[in-house]
Every structure is written in structure tokens, then in C-alpha cells.
């Protein structure tokens, strides 16, 4: 077999794989249906519906929320917080990483403080942010932003500091100035590390926003969850959690798109071989 | 010979400090490289060949002694010196074409011109069709040839080549050797070529310098074989084997690989 056919079969999958994939999808569907059926059956037990609601009740709640605009309203709020917090945190993290990263002395002085700040569970900052920013949308944005900032910042700094000295030398040998070394070696290398950070940070932005909403809010999916729970409305809690699950899944697939777009030079073209 | 020396290495010593240990890599090495000559350096692993090239290139400084290039002290990289390091240093985020272009990009050569030159050289090293491949998509030998193209595009007067062809198969190596001789012939360029392969050194060089431990010169032989040469044909000459036997004896007599005890 020639090299070309090996790569082709590795990246496109053999016909045998297609059958296997179909079988796997079949099993997933079966498992899902069985789970729902079991849930529905269990809910019929006396008193159980109070704790676990039932798929039919949840579905009814979902369609009701969809019809009266509740779903769109709260989902939009959560997405706004997540996206704004994510964007601000990512930009600030990359900027700070590129400013502090190359300055070894400054970095060394700041290191313990940054680590200390990073080590604080961000959730614990929420009450403080309420005092500072109120219970409006900004408190959630800031919470998401702080979480994202640290992840992106650390990755960018590591990228700046771990540049292969042989690559720096190569550009130096070509007659490159320190400016050219910065823009042709350090920045591209660190940027790829920064993008890895950005990729990891995407789900954390959602966590930040939701935690903010759970703690103090009158809107957003986190609010939907906590307000339903406070009324012992289990169907409402599950309905909100399902919306959250869908949102998180969409964000995760966004992560894979970022991956595919940015890293042809370092990641195998065949992403299906890697766990995501 | 000493009047037209391009590179002068005068009593160069180089010590590496690692934590609390000292490693003497080169001890009192003196060598002159004539302008326009093709000099091959062979020697056991760890005898300081790469360290010597690093210093001629201006990447690192001698601990004591001095190196001059065209009469002036080497104190940093120079634009008219091309160095193919032992390890490939293609930028992984640039494809072959953009890597090969890079020296001209730094010299602010217009895009159209540098793309044209880069394509020509990619052709010369036999990588046509691979312009858009990223380094990680290349084999070791392909990466080596792309590095060579990147070196040649800057048109240096002094070429420092550290085992440029050792990753290539025998066939391709011979092709590249002939190609290098063709590019060098009549160009007036000076080549310092490091290799482990004695045959390669004799087939290519005007002169073969055999190093022993810590860069000590154990043999310095002028190769009187005719020019222009074909690397395959030249190996069949009886003189070739006589030279090879002499150099082999010198190499074997002083063979002690790895770091010398300090
Ligand atoms: N950066 C470094 N730090 C510490 N020691 C070094 C460094 N570079 C080289 N050395 C040491 O200097 C000696 C010579 O190394 P060098 O790389 O010049 O050998 P070489 O002749 O090129 O070997 P090879 O044929 O294996 O490439 C070795 O003992 C090596 O361990
Ligand atoms: Mg070496």
C-alpha cells in the first residue's frame, strides 16, 4: 500500500468504520429512549414526580416557555453575559500575557500575586462583585471575564516564555532584529498557546455567567433554575437544565471549530482520532 | 594560504557551564579557512564540531581566543554568512514557501521577487509540489532540503553546513552533493561542511580536517582530486581510497566519542 492510500484511509475512514459508526449511533438512540422511558415510568410511582418530575411534564414546560417567549428571553441574557465576559476576558488575558510575558523580571515579581489571585475560587468573588457592580448583568459579565482572563493569561505567558531558542537563533542568523524576532517567532508561537487558552476558557465563561445568575439575578438560565427550585417546581428546574445542556454543547462544538481553524500546522488533520 | 584566509580561528577555547560542572568543549583550536575553498570537518560525536560552527556563525562567543571573518572580529551573526544548523529550525507555523522566503522577507525584498526565488530554490532541492506543506507534514529529509533552500536564498558568501545530508537516503544524498558542488563551483563562495561521513568529506572537499577530542586537529589533508567532480565517479578513483585509508587511520587512532573528561 502506498503512503497516499494509507493517509486517505486514515482520514476518511474505511467502509467498515461507517457500519460501526451507524451501530454506535443506534446504541446511543436506544440508550436515550430507554432512559426516557424509565424516567417516565419511575415518575408514575407514588410521590416520585415531586422529586424527579417526568419527561412529559418537562417537555410540556419546554413548549410553554418556548411559546410565551420565556425561553428566548432568558437564553439571550445568558448568552450575552457569556459572550461579553468571554470576549473581555480573552482580550485582556492575551494583552496582559503579551505585555508581562516577555519581561522576565516583572513577571517574576508579579508571579506569586497572580498565582494567589488565580487560586481563589472565582465563585467566592461573586458576593464582592455584587457589592461593586450590583446584581445586574455586569456582575455576571465580570465573573465570567475574571475566570476566562486567568486561563488565557497563563497560557499566553507560557507561550511567550516557552519559545524554542533555536527558532529565535534561526531568525537572528538570518539578520532579524529583535523586533522581527518578536513578531515572526514569539508572537506566532505565543498566539497558538493563547488560542489553546481561549479554547479551554469557552466553557468557563458559561460557568461564570450561570454562577452569577444562581447567586443573584432576576433573569437568565441560572435564574430560571434557582427560581423554579425555590418554588419546588421540579419540571421547571429540569427544563432549565436541559436548555443549559444544549447551550453548553453548542459552546463545546464551537471549541472544535476554533481548533480546526487555527492549528493545521500543529494538529493532525484527522481530528476524529483525538478525544474532545 | 594564510594571506587569503577568510576565516581565522585563533587559539579558541570554549567552556560550557552546566549547574556546577564545567565542560571543556574545545581546547586551543586554531584553523584558517581559505577564501573560496570547500573545507570538510569530520570527527567523532561530541568533539566540538557544532560548537565550532556556532562560534564561526557568531551565535556563541569563544571563552578565550578569537575568530575573525574577512579580517574583522566575529561578534554576532552576519548577513553574508549562511548557517545550516544540525537541528532543523523551520518555523512550524509557516509552510515551506513562507519558510524559504523568510531571509528575503527580513531583507525587505518585494514579495513577487522573493516568491519567485523561493520557488526556484524549492525546485533545486527537489521539493516542488510541497510549497504549501507545513514542516510537520514533511519527512526529515524533506525538512532538511527546505532548510537548505532557505539558506541558499540569502546567497551567502560563507556557508556553514552541519551534517546537511545525513538525513537523506544514499541516492538523494548523491544528487544533493552534486547539486551543492554545482552551485558552489565558480561562485567564489567558501564552504565549511561538517559531516560524519568520511567518503562524503573526501568527495566534496578541497581539504578535510579531522578533529579529535576537544576539537584537537589530528589530521589536515589537502584533497588534490580534480574539479569539477562527480561524487559518484570520484569514489572509484584509486587515489580516493588511499586518502580514505589515511584519514580513517587518523580518525580511528583518536576515536573517543562523547564528552572528554574535564
Ligand atoms: N549548550 C551546551 N551546553 C552544555 N554543553 C554543551 C552545549 N553544546 C555543546 N556542549 C558540549 O560540548 C561538546 C561538543 O558538542 P558539539 O555539539 O559541538 O559536538 P559535535 O562534534 O557537533 O557532535 P555531533 O557529531 O554529535 O553533532 C559536547 O561534550 C557537548 O556535551
Ligand atoms: Mg554536531
Coordinates of C-alpha atoms and ligand atoms in Angstrom, one line a residue:
Chain A
X1 CA 0.0 0.0 0.0
X2 CA 1.4 3.4 -0.9
X3 CA 1.7 6.3 1.6
X4 CA -1.1 8.1 -0.2
X5 CA -3.6 5.4 0.3
X6 CA -2.7 5.0 4.0
X7 CA -3.3 8.6 4.7
X8 CA -6.5 8.6 2.7
X9 CA -8.0 5.7 4.6
X10 CA -6.8 7.1 7.9
X11 CA -8.5 10.4 7.4
X12 CA -11.7 9.3 5.6
X13 CA -12.4 6.1 7.5
X14 CA -12.8 2.7 6.0
X15 CA -16.2 1.5 4.9
X16 CA -16.1 -0.9 7.9
X17 CA -15.9 2.1 10.1
X18 CA -19.1 3.5 8.6
X19 CA -21.1 0.4 9.7
X20 CA -19.5 0.6 13.1
X21 CA -20.4 4.3 13.4
X22 CA -24.0 3.5 12.5
X23 CA -24.1 0.8 15.1
X24 CA -22.8 3.3 17.7
X25 CA -25.5 5.9 16.8
X26 CA -28.1 3.1 17.1
X27 CA -27.0 2.2 20.6
X28 CA -26.9 5.8 21.7
X29 CA -30.5 6.3 20.5
X30 CA -31.6 3.1 22.2
X31 CA -30.0 4.1 25.4
X32 CA -31.6 7.6 25.2
X33 CA -35.1 6.2 24.6
X34 CA -34.7 3.6 27.3
X35 CA -33.6 6.3 29.8
X36 CA -36.6 8.5 29.0
X37 CA -39.0 5.6 29.2
X38 CA -37.5 4.5 32.6
X39 CA -37.7 8.0 33.9
X40 CA -41.4 8.4 32.7
X41 CA -42.2 5.0 34.4
X42 CA -40.5 6.0 37.6
X43 CA -42.4 9.2 37.8
X44 CA -45.6 7.3 38.0
X45 CA -44.6 5.9 41.4
X46 CA -46.4 7.5 44.2
X47 CA -44.9 10.8 45.2
X48 CA -41.9 10.5 42.9
X49 CA -43.0 13.2 40.5
X50 CA -42.3 15.8 43.1
X51 CA -38.6 14.9 43.1
X52 CA -37.9 13.8 39.6
X53 CA -40.8 15.3 37.6
X54 CA -41.3 13.4 34.4
X55 CA -40.2 13.7 30.8
X56 CA -43.7 14.6 29.6
X57 CA -44.1 17.4 32.2
X58 CA -40.7 18.7 31.3
X59 CA -41.5 18.7 27.6
X60 CA -44.8 20.5 28.3
X61 CA -42.9 23.2 30.3
X62 CA -40.4 23.5 27.5
X63 CA -43.0 24.1 24.8
X64 CA -44.9 26.5 27.1
X65 CA -41.7 28.5 27.7
X66 CA -40.9 28.5 24.0
X67 CA -44.4 29.7 23.1
X68 CA -44.6 32.5 25.7
X69 CA -41.0 33.8 25.0
X70 CA -39.6 32.9 28.4
X71 CA -37.0 30.6 26.8
X72 CA -35.7 33.1 24.3
X73 CA -35.6 35.9 26.8
X74 CA -33.6 34.1 29.4
X75 CA -31.3 32.3 27.0
X76 CA -30.5 35.6 25.3
X77 CA -29.5 37.1 28.6
X78 CA -27.2 34.2 29.5
X79 CA -25.6 34.2 26.0
X80 CA -25.0 37.9 26.2
X81 CA -23.2 37.6 29.6
X82 CA -21.2 34.6 28.4
X83 CA -20.1 36.2 25.2
X84 CA -19.3 39.6 26.7
X85 CA -17.4 38.1 29.6
X86 CA -15.6 35.7 27.3
X87 CA -14.6 38.4 24.9
X88 CA -13.4 40.8 27.5
X89 CA -11.5 38.1 29.4
X90 CA -9.9 36.7 26.3
X91 CA -8.7 40.1 25.0
X92 CA -7.5 41.2 28.4
X93 CA -5.7 37.9 29.0
X94 CA -3.9 37.9 25.7
X95 CA -2.9 41.6 26.1
X96 CA -1.7 41.1 29.6
X97 CA 0.1 37.9 28.6
X98 CA 2.0 39.7 25.8
X99 CA 2.9 42.6 28.0
X100 CA 4.1 40.7 31.0
X101 CA 5.3 37.5 29.3
X102 CA 8.5 38.9 27.7
X103 CA 9.5 40.9 30.8
X104 CA 11.1 38.2 32.9
X105 CA 11.8 40.4 35.9
X106 CA 8.3 42.0 36.0
X107 CA 6.9 38.5 35.6
X108 CA 8.9 37.1 38.5
X109 CA 7.9 39.9 40.8
X110 CA 4.2 39.5 39.9
X111 CA 4.1 35.7 39.9
X112 CA 3.1 35.0 43.5
X113 CA 0.4 37.6 43.4
X114 CA -1.1 36.3 40.2
X115 CA -1.0 32.7 41.4
X116 CA -2.7 33.8 44.6
X117 CA -5.5 35.6 42.7
X118 CA -5.8 32.7 40.3
X119 CA -6.1 30.2 43.2
X120 CA -9.2 31.9 44.6
X121 CA -12.3 30.0 43.5
X122 CA -13.9 32.6 41.4
X123 CA -17.4 31.8 42.7
X124 CA -16.3 33.1 46.1
X125 CA -15.8 36.5 44.5
X126 CA -19.4 36.8 43.4
X127 CA -20.6 38.4 46.6
X128 CA -17.9 41.0 46.4
X129 CA -18.8 41.7 42.7
X130 CA -22.4 42.2 43.8
X131 CA -21.3 44.9 46.2
X132 CA -19.2 46.5 43.5
X133 CA -21.3 46.1 40.4
X134 CA -24.8 45.4 41.7
X135 CA -26.9 42.4 40.7
X136 CA -27.3 43.5 37.1
X137 CA -25.8 41.9 34.0
X138 CA -22.3 43.4 34.7
X139 CA -21.7 41.3 37.8
X140 CA -22.2 38.2 35.7
X141 CA -20.0 39.5 32.8
X142 CA -17.2 40.4 35.2
X143 CA -17.4 37.0 36.9
X144 CA -17.2 35.2 33.5
X145 CA -14.4 37.6 32.5
X146 CA -12.3 37.0 35.5
X147 CA -12.5 33.3 35.0
X148 CA -11.6 33.5 31.4
X149 CA -8.9 36.1 31.9
X150 CA -6.7 33.9 34.1
X151 CA -6.9 30.9 31.8
X152 CA -6.0 32.8 28.7
X153 CA -3.4 34.9 30.5
X154 CA -1.5 31.9 31.9
X155 CA -1.5 30.2 28.5
X156 CA -0.2 33.3 26.7
X157 CA 2.6 33.8 29.2
X158 CA 3.6 30.2 28.9
X159 CA 3.6 30.5 25.2
X160 CA 5.8 33.6 25.3
X161 CA 8.2 32.0 27.7
X162 CA 8.5 28.6 26.0
X163 CA 9.6 29.7 22.6
X164 CA 12.2 27.3 21.2
X165 CA 15.5 29.3 21.5
X166 CA 16.7 27.5 18.3
X167 CA 13.9 29.2 16.4
X168 CA 14.9 32.6 17.8
X169 CA 18.5 31.9 16.8
X170 CA 17.4 30.9 13.3
X171 CA 15.8 34.3 12.8
X172 CA 18.8 36.1 14.4
X173 CA 21.1 34.2 12.0
X174 CA 19.0 35.5 9.1
X175 CA 19.7 39.0 10.2
X176 CA 16.4 39.5 12.0
X177 CA 16.2 42.4 14.5
X178 CA 14.7 41.8 18.0
X179 CA 11.5 43.4 16.6
X180 CA 11.4 40.7 13.9
X181 CA 12.2 38.0 16.4
X182 CA 9.2 39.2 18.4
X183 CA 6.8 39.4 15.5
X184 CA 7.9 36.4 13.5
X185 CA 8.7 33.9 16.2
X186 CA 7.5 34.9 19.7
X187 CA 4.1 36.3 18.7
X188 CA 3.0 33.4 16.4
X189 CA 4.2 30.8 18.9
X190 CA 2.5 32.5 21.9
X191 CA -0.6 33.2 19.9
X192 CA -1.1 29.5 19.3
X193 CA -0.7 28.9 23.0
X194 CA -3.1 31.8 23.7
X195 CA -5.7 30.2 21.4
X196 CA -5.4 27.0 23.3
X197 CA -6.2 29.0 26.4
X198 CA -9.1 30.7 24.6
X199 CA -10.4 27.3 23.6
X200 CA -10.2 25.9 27.1
X201 CA -11.9 29.1 28.5
X202 CA -15.0 29.0 26.4
X203 CA -17.0 26.6 28.8
X204 CA -15.7 28.5 31.8
X205 CA -17.3 31.7 30.5
X206 CA -20.7 30.0 30.7
X207 CA -19.9 28.7 34.2
X208 CA -19.1 32.2 35.3
X209 CA -22.3 33.6 33.9
X210 CA -24.5 30.9 35.3
X211 CA -22.9 31.0 38.8
X212 CA -23.6 34.8 38.8
X213 CA -27.2 34.2 37.9
X214 CA -27.7 31.5 40.5
X215 CA -26.4 33.8 43.2
X216 CA -28.3 36.9 42.4
X217 CA -30.5 37.6 39.5
X218 CA -33.9 38.0 38.1
X219 CA -33.1 36.8 34.6
X220 CA -31.0 34.3 32.7
X221 CA -31.0 30.5 32.7
X222 CA -29.3 30.3 36.1
X223 CA -32.2 32.4 37.4
X224 CA -34.7 30.0 35.8
X225 CA -33.1 27.1 37.6
X226 CA -33.0 28.8 41.0
X227 CA -36.5 30.4 40.8
X228 CA -38.1 27.1 39.8
X229 CA -36.3 25.2 42.6
X230 CA -37.4 27.8 45.2
X231 CA -41.0 27.1 44.2
X232 CA -40.4 23.3 44.3
X233 CA -41.2 23.3 40.6
X234 CA -39.0 20.3 39.6
X235 CA -40.3 20.2 36.0
X236 CA -39.1 23.8 35.7
X237 CA -35.7 23.0 37.1
X238 CA -35.2 20.2 34.7
X239 CA -36.5 22.2 31.8
X240 CA -33.9 25.0 32.5
X241 CA -31.1 22.4 33.0
X242 CA -31.9 21.0 29.6
X243 CA -31.6 24.4 28.0
X244 CA -28.3 24.8 29.7
X245 CA -27.1 21.5 28.5
X246 CA -27.9 22.4 24.9
X247 CA -26.1 25.8 25.3
X248 CA -23.0 24.1 26.8
X249 CA -23.0 21.5 23.9
X250 CA -23.2 24.3 21.3
X251 CA -20.3 26.1 23.0
X252 CA -18.2 22.9 23.1
X253 CA -18.7 22.3 19.4
X254 CA -17.6 25.9 18.9
X255 CA -14.4 24.9 20.6
X256 CA -13.8 22.2 18.0
X257 CA -14.4 24.8 15.2
X258 CA -11.7 27.0 16.8
X259 CA -9.4 24.0 16.9
X260 CA -9.9 23.2 13.3
X261 CA -9.5 26.7 12.1
X262 CA -6.3 27.6 13.9
X263 CA -4.0 24.7 14.1
X264 CA -3.4 23.0 10.8
X265 CA 0.3 23.4 11.3
X266 CA 0.4 21.6 14.6
X267 CA -2.6 19.3 14.9
X268 CA -3.2 16.2 12.9
X269 CA -5.7 16.9 10.1
X270 CA -7.6 13.9 11.4
X271 CA -9.3 15.3 14.5
X272 CA -11.6 12.3 14.8
X273 CA -8.7 10.4 16.3
X274 CA -8.5 12.7 19.2
X275 CA -10.8 12.7 22.2
X276 CA -12.6 16.0 22.5
Chain B
X1 CA 47.5 30.3 2.2
X2 CA 47.4 32.4 5.3
X3 CA 47.2 35.6 3.1
X4 CA 43.8 34.8 1.6
X5 CA 42.2 33.3 4.7
X6 CA 38.6 34.3 5.0
X7 CA 38.0 32.8 8.5
X8 CA 40.7 32.7 11.1
X9 CA 40.3 30.7 14.2
X10 CA 43.0 31.6 16.7
X11 CA 43.6 29.5 19.9
X12 CA 39.9 29.2 20.5
X13 CA 38.7 27.6 23.7
X14 CA 35.1 27.1 24.7
X15 CA 33.8 26.0 28.1
X16 CA 30.2 25.3 28.8
X17 CA 28.9 25.8 32.4
X18 CA 26.2 23.5 33.5
X19 CA 25.0 24.0 37.0
X20 CA 28.2 23.5 39.0
X21 CA 30.2 21.5 36.3
X22 CA 32.3 22.8 33.6
X23 CA 32.5 21.1 30.2
X24 CA 35.5 21.9 28.0
X25 CA 34.2 21.5 24.5
X26 CA 37.0 23.0 22.5
X27 CA 40.6 23.5 23.6
X28 CA 43.0 25.7 21.8
X29 CA 41.8 25.2 18.3
X30 CA 43.5 27.1 15.5
X31 CA 42.4 26.9 11.9
X32 CA 42.4 29.0 8.8
X33 CA 39.8 28.7 6.1
X34 CA 40.9 30.0 2.7
X35 CA 38.5 32.2 0.8
X36 CA 36.6 30.3 -1.9
X37 CA 37.6 26.9 -0.6
X38 CA 35.4 23.9 0.3
X39 CA 36.6 22.6 3.7
X40 CA 35.1 19.5 5.3
X41 CA 35.4 18.8 9.0
X42 CA 35.0 15.3 10.4
X43 CA 35.3 13.9 13.9
X44 CA 33.7 11.7 16.4
X45 CA 30.4 12.7 18.0
X46 CA 30.8 15.3 20.8
X47 CA 34.3 16.5 19.6
X48 CA 33.0 20.1 19.2
X49 CA 32.2 20.4 15.5
X50 CA 28.8 22.1 16.0
X51 CA 30.3 24.3 18.8
X52 CA 33.0 25.5 16.4
X53 CA 30.4 26.3 13.7
X54 CA 28.2 28.1 16.3
X55 CA 31.2 30.4 17.1
X56 CA 32.1 31.0 13.4
X57 CA 28.4 32.0 12.9
X58 CA 28.5 34.4 15.8
X59 CA 25.8 32.6 17.8
X60 CA 28.1 32.0 20.7
X61 CA 31.4 33.6 21.8
X62 CA 34.7 31.7 22.4
X63 CA 35.6 31.6 26.1
X64 CA 39.1 32.6 25.0
X65 CA 40.9 33.1 21.7
X66 CA 39.3 34.8 18.8
X67 CA 37.6 34.3 15.4
X68 CA 37.8 36.7 12.6
X69 CA 35.8 36.7 9.3
X70 CA 37.2 38.8 6.4
X71 CA 39.6 40.5 8.8
X72 CA 37.1 41.6 11.5
X73 CA 36.2 40.0 14.8
X74 CA 33.1 37.9 14.7
X75 CA 30.8 39.2 17.5
X76 CA 27.4 38.2 16.1
X77 CA 25.6 36.8 13.1
X78 CA 26.3 38.4 9.7
X79 CA 24.1 38.8 6.7
X80 CA 26.6 37.2 4.3
X81 CA 27.1 34.1 6.4
X82 CA 24.6 31.2 6.0
X83 CA 24.4 28.6 8.7
X84 CA 22.5 25.3 8.3
X85 CA 22.4 24.2 11.9
X86 CA 22.4 20.5 12.8
X87 CA 18.9 20.7 14.1
X88 CA 16.2 21.9 11.7
X89 CA 14.7 25.2 12.6
X90 CA 11.9 25.7 10.1
X91 CA 9.1 27.8 11.7
X92 CA 6.3 25.3 12.3
X93 CA 3.6 27.9 11.6
X94 CA 4.9 28.7 8.1
X95 CA 4.6 26.5 5.1
X96 CA 7.7 25.6 3.1
X97 CA 7.3 28.5 0.7
X98 CA 7.0 31.1 3.5
X99 CA 9.9 29.5 5.4
X100 CA 12.2 29.6 2.4
X101 CA 11.2 33.2 1.7
X102 CA 11.9 34.3 5.2
X103 CA 15.5 35.6 4.8
X104 CA 14.4 37.8 1.9
X105 CA 11.4 39.0 3.9
X106 CA 13.8 40.2 6.6
X107 CA 15.9 41.9 3.9
X108 CA 12.7 43.7 2.7
X109 CA 12.8 42.2 -0.8
X110 CA 9.5 42.7 -2.6
X111 CA 7.0 39.8 -2.4
X112 CA 6.9 38.9 -6.1
X113 CA 10.6 38.6 -6.3
X114 CA 11.1 36.6 -3.2
X115 CA 8.3 34.2 -4.1
X116 CA 10.0 33.7 -7.5
X117 CA 13.4 33.0 -5.9
X118 CA 11.9 30.7 -3.3
X119 CA 10.1 28.7 -5.9
X120 CA 13.3 28.3 -7.9
X121 CA 15.2 27.1 -4.9
X122 CA 12.4 24.7 -3.8
X123 CA 12.8 23.3 -7.3
X124 CA 16.5 23.0 -6.9
X125 CA 16.3 21.0 -3.7
X126 CA 13.6 18.8 -5.2
X127 CA 10.6 19.9 -3.1
X128 CA 8.4 21.1 -6.0
X129 CA 4.7 20.5 -5.1
X130 CA 5.5 20.8 -1.4
X131 CA 5.4 24.6 -1.2
X132 CA 2.2 24.6 0.8
X133 CA 3.2 21.8 3.2
X134 CA 3.9 22.7 6.8
X135 CA 7.2 21.4 8.4
X136 CA 5.3 18.8 10.5
X137 CA 4.0 17.3 7.2
X138 CA 7.5 16.8 5.8
X139 CA 9.8 13.9 6.3
X140 CA 13.2 14.5 8.0
X141 CA 15.0 14.6 4.6
X142 CA 12.4 17.0 3.1
X143 CA 12.7 19.4 6.1
X144 CA 16.5 19.3 5.6
X145 CA 16.2 20.2 2.0
X146 CA 13.7 23.0 2.8
X147 CA 16.2 24.3 5.3
X148 CA 18.9 24.2 2.7
X149 CA 16.7 26.2 0.3
X150 CA 16.2 28.8 3.0
X151 CA 19.9 29.0 3.5
X152 CA 20.7 29.4 -0.2
X153 CA 18.1 32.0 -0.9
X154 CA 20.1 34.6 1.0
X155 CA 23.0 33.9 -1.3
X156 CA 25.7 33.9 1.5
X157 CA 29.4 34.2 0.8
X158 CA 30.3 31.8 3.6
X159 CA 28.2 28.6 4.0
X160 CA 28.4 26.7 7.3
X161 CA 26.7 23.3 6.8
X162 CA 26.3 21.0 9.8
X163 CA 25.6 17.5 8.6
X164 CA 23.3 18.8 5.8
X165 CA 22.7 15.5 4.1
X166 CA 22.8 12.9 6.8
X167 CA 19.0 12.5 6.9
X168 CA 18.8 11.7 3.2
X169 CA 18.9 8.3 1.5
X170 CA 22.0 7.4 -0.4
X171 CA 20.6 8.2 -3.8
X172 CA 19.2 11.6 -2.8
X173 CA 22.4 12.4 -0.9
X174 CA 24.5 11.9 -4.0
X175 CA 22.1 14.1 -6.0
X176 CA 22.3 16.8 -3.4
X177 CA 26.0 16.5 -3.1
X178 CA 26.4 17.1 -6.9
X179 CA 23.9 19.9 -6.7
X180 CA 25.9 21.6 -4.0
X181 CA 29.1 21.2 -5.9
X182 CA 27.4 22.7 -9.0
X183 CA 26.1 25.7 -7.0
X184 CA 29.5 26.2 -5.4
X185 CA 31.7 25.7 -8.5
X186 CA 33.0 29.0 -9.7
X187 CA 30.8 31.0 -7.3
X188 CA 33.8 32.0 -5.1
X189 CA 31.8 31.1 -2.1
X190 CA 33.5 29.5 0.9
X191 CA 32.0 26.3 2.4
X192 CA 32.7 24.7 5.8
X193 CA 31.0 21.4 5.7
X194 CA 30.7 19.2 8.9
X195 CA 29.9 15.5 8.4
X196 CA 30.4 12.1 10.0
X197 CA 30.8 10.5 6.6
X198 CA 34.4 10.4 5.6
X199 CA 33.6 9.4 2.0
X200 CA 31.4 12.4 1.7
X201 CA 34.1 14.7 3.1
X202 CA 36.7 13.5 0.6
X203 CA 34.3 13.5 -2.4
X204 CA 33.2 17.1 -1.7
X205 CA 36.2 18.9 -0.1
X206 CA 39.4 20.6 -1.2
X207 CA 40.5 19.9 2.3
X208 CA 39.5 17.6 5.1
X209 CA 40.2 18.4 8.7
X210 CA 39.9 15.6 11.1
X211 CA 39.2 16.6 14.7
X212 CA 39.8 14.5 17.8
X213 CA 38.6 15.1 21.3
X214 CA 38.0 18.8 22.3
X215 CA 38.5 19.8 18.7
X216 CA 42.1 18.9 18.5
X217 CA 43.2 18.7 14.9
X218 CA 44.5 15.3 14.3
X219 CA 44.9 15.5 10.6
X220 CA 44.6 18.2 8.0
X221 CA 44.7 16.8 4.4
X222 CA 44.5 18.6 1.1
X223 CA 42.4 16.7 -1.4
X224 CA 44.1 17.0 -4.8
X225 CA 41.3 15.4 -6.8
X226 CA 40.2 17.2 -9.9
X227 CA 37.4 19.7 -10.3
X228 CA 34.7 19.7 -11.3
X229 CA 33.8 16.4 -9.7
X230 CA 31.1 13.9 -9.9
X231 CA 30.7 12.5 -6.4
X232 CA 29.9 9.0 -7.7
X233 CA 32.7 8.8 -10.3
X234 CA 35.3 10.2 -7.9
X235 CA 34.8 7.4 -5.4
X236 CA 36.0 4.9 -7.9
X237 CA 39.4 6.6 -8.3
X238 CA 42.3 4.7 -6.7
X239 CA 43.6 8.0 -5.0
X240 CA 40.3 8.3 -3.3
X241 CA 40.8 5.1 -1.5
X242 CA 44.3 5.9 -0.5
X243 CA 43.1 9.2 1.1
X244 CA 40.2 7.5 2.7
X245 CA 42.5 4.9 4.3
X246 CA 44.9 7.6 5.7
X247 CA 42.0 9.7 7.1
X248 CA 40.3 6.6 8.5
X249 CA 43.5 5.7 10.4
X250 CA 43.8 9.2 11.8
X251 CA 40.1 9.1 12.9
X252 CA 40.4 5.6 14.4
X253 CA 43.6 6.4 16.3
X254 CA 41.9 9.2 18.1
X255 CA 38.4 7.9 18.3
X256 CA 36.9 8.7 21.7
X257 CA 33.3 9.7 21.3
X258 CA 31.3 11.7 23.8
X259 CA 32.4 14.5 26.1
X260 CA 36.0 14.5 27.1
X261 CA 36.6 14.3 30.9
X262 CA 37.4 17.8 32.1
Ligands
LIG1 N1 24.8 24.3 25.0 C1 25.6 23.4 25.6 N2 25.6 23.3 26.9 C2 26.5 22.4 27.5 N3 27.3 21.7 26.8 C3 27.3 21.7 25.5 C4 26.4 22.6 24.8 N4 26.7 22.5 23.5 C5 27.6 21.5 23.4 N5 28.0 21.1 24.6 C6 29.1 20.1 24.8 O1 30.2 20.4 24.1 C7 30.7 19.2 23.5 C8 30.8 19.4 22.0 O2 29.5 19.4 21.5 P1 29.1 19.6 19.9 O3 27.7 19.7 19.8 O4 30.0 20.7 19.4 O5 29.6 18.2 19.3 P2 29.6 17.7 17.8 O6 31.0 17.4 17.4 O7 28.9 18.6 17.0 O8 28.9 16.3 18.0 P3 27.9 15.6 16.9 O9 28.7 15.0 15.9 O10 27.3 14.5 17.8 O11 26.9 16.6 16.4 C9 29.9 18.1 23.9 O12 30.5 17.4 25.0 C10 28.6 18.7 24.4 O13 28.1 18.0 25.5
LIG2 MG1 27.1 18.5 16.0

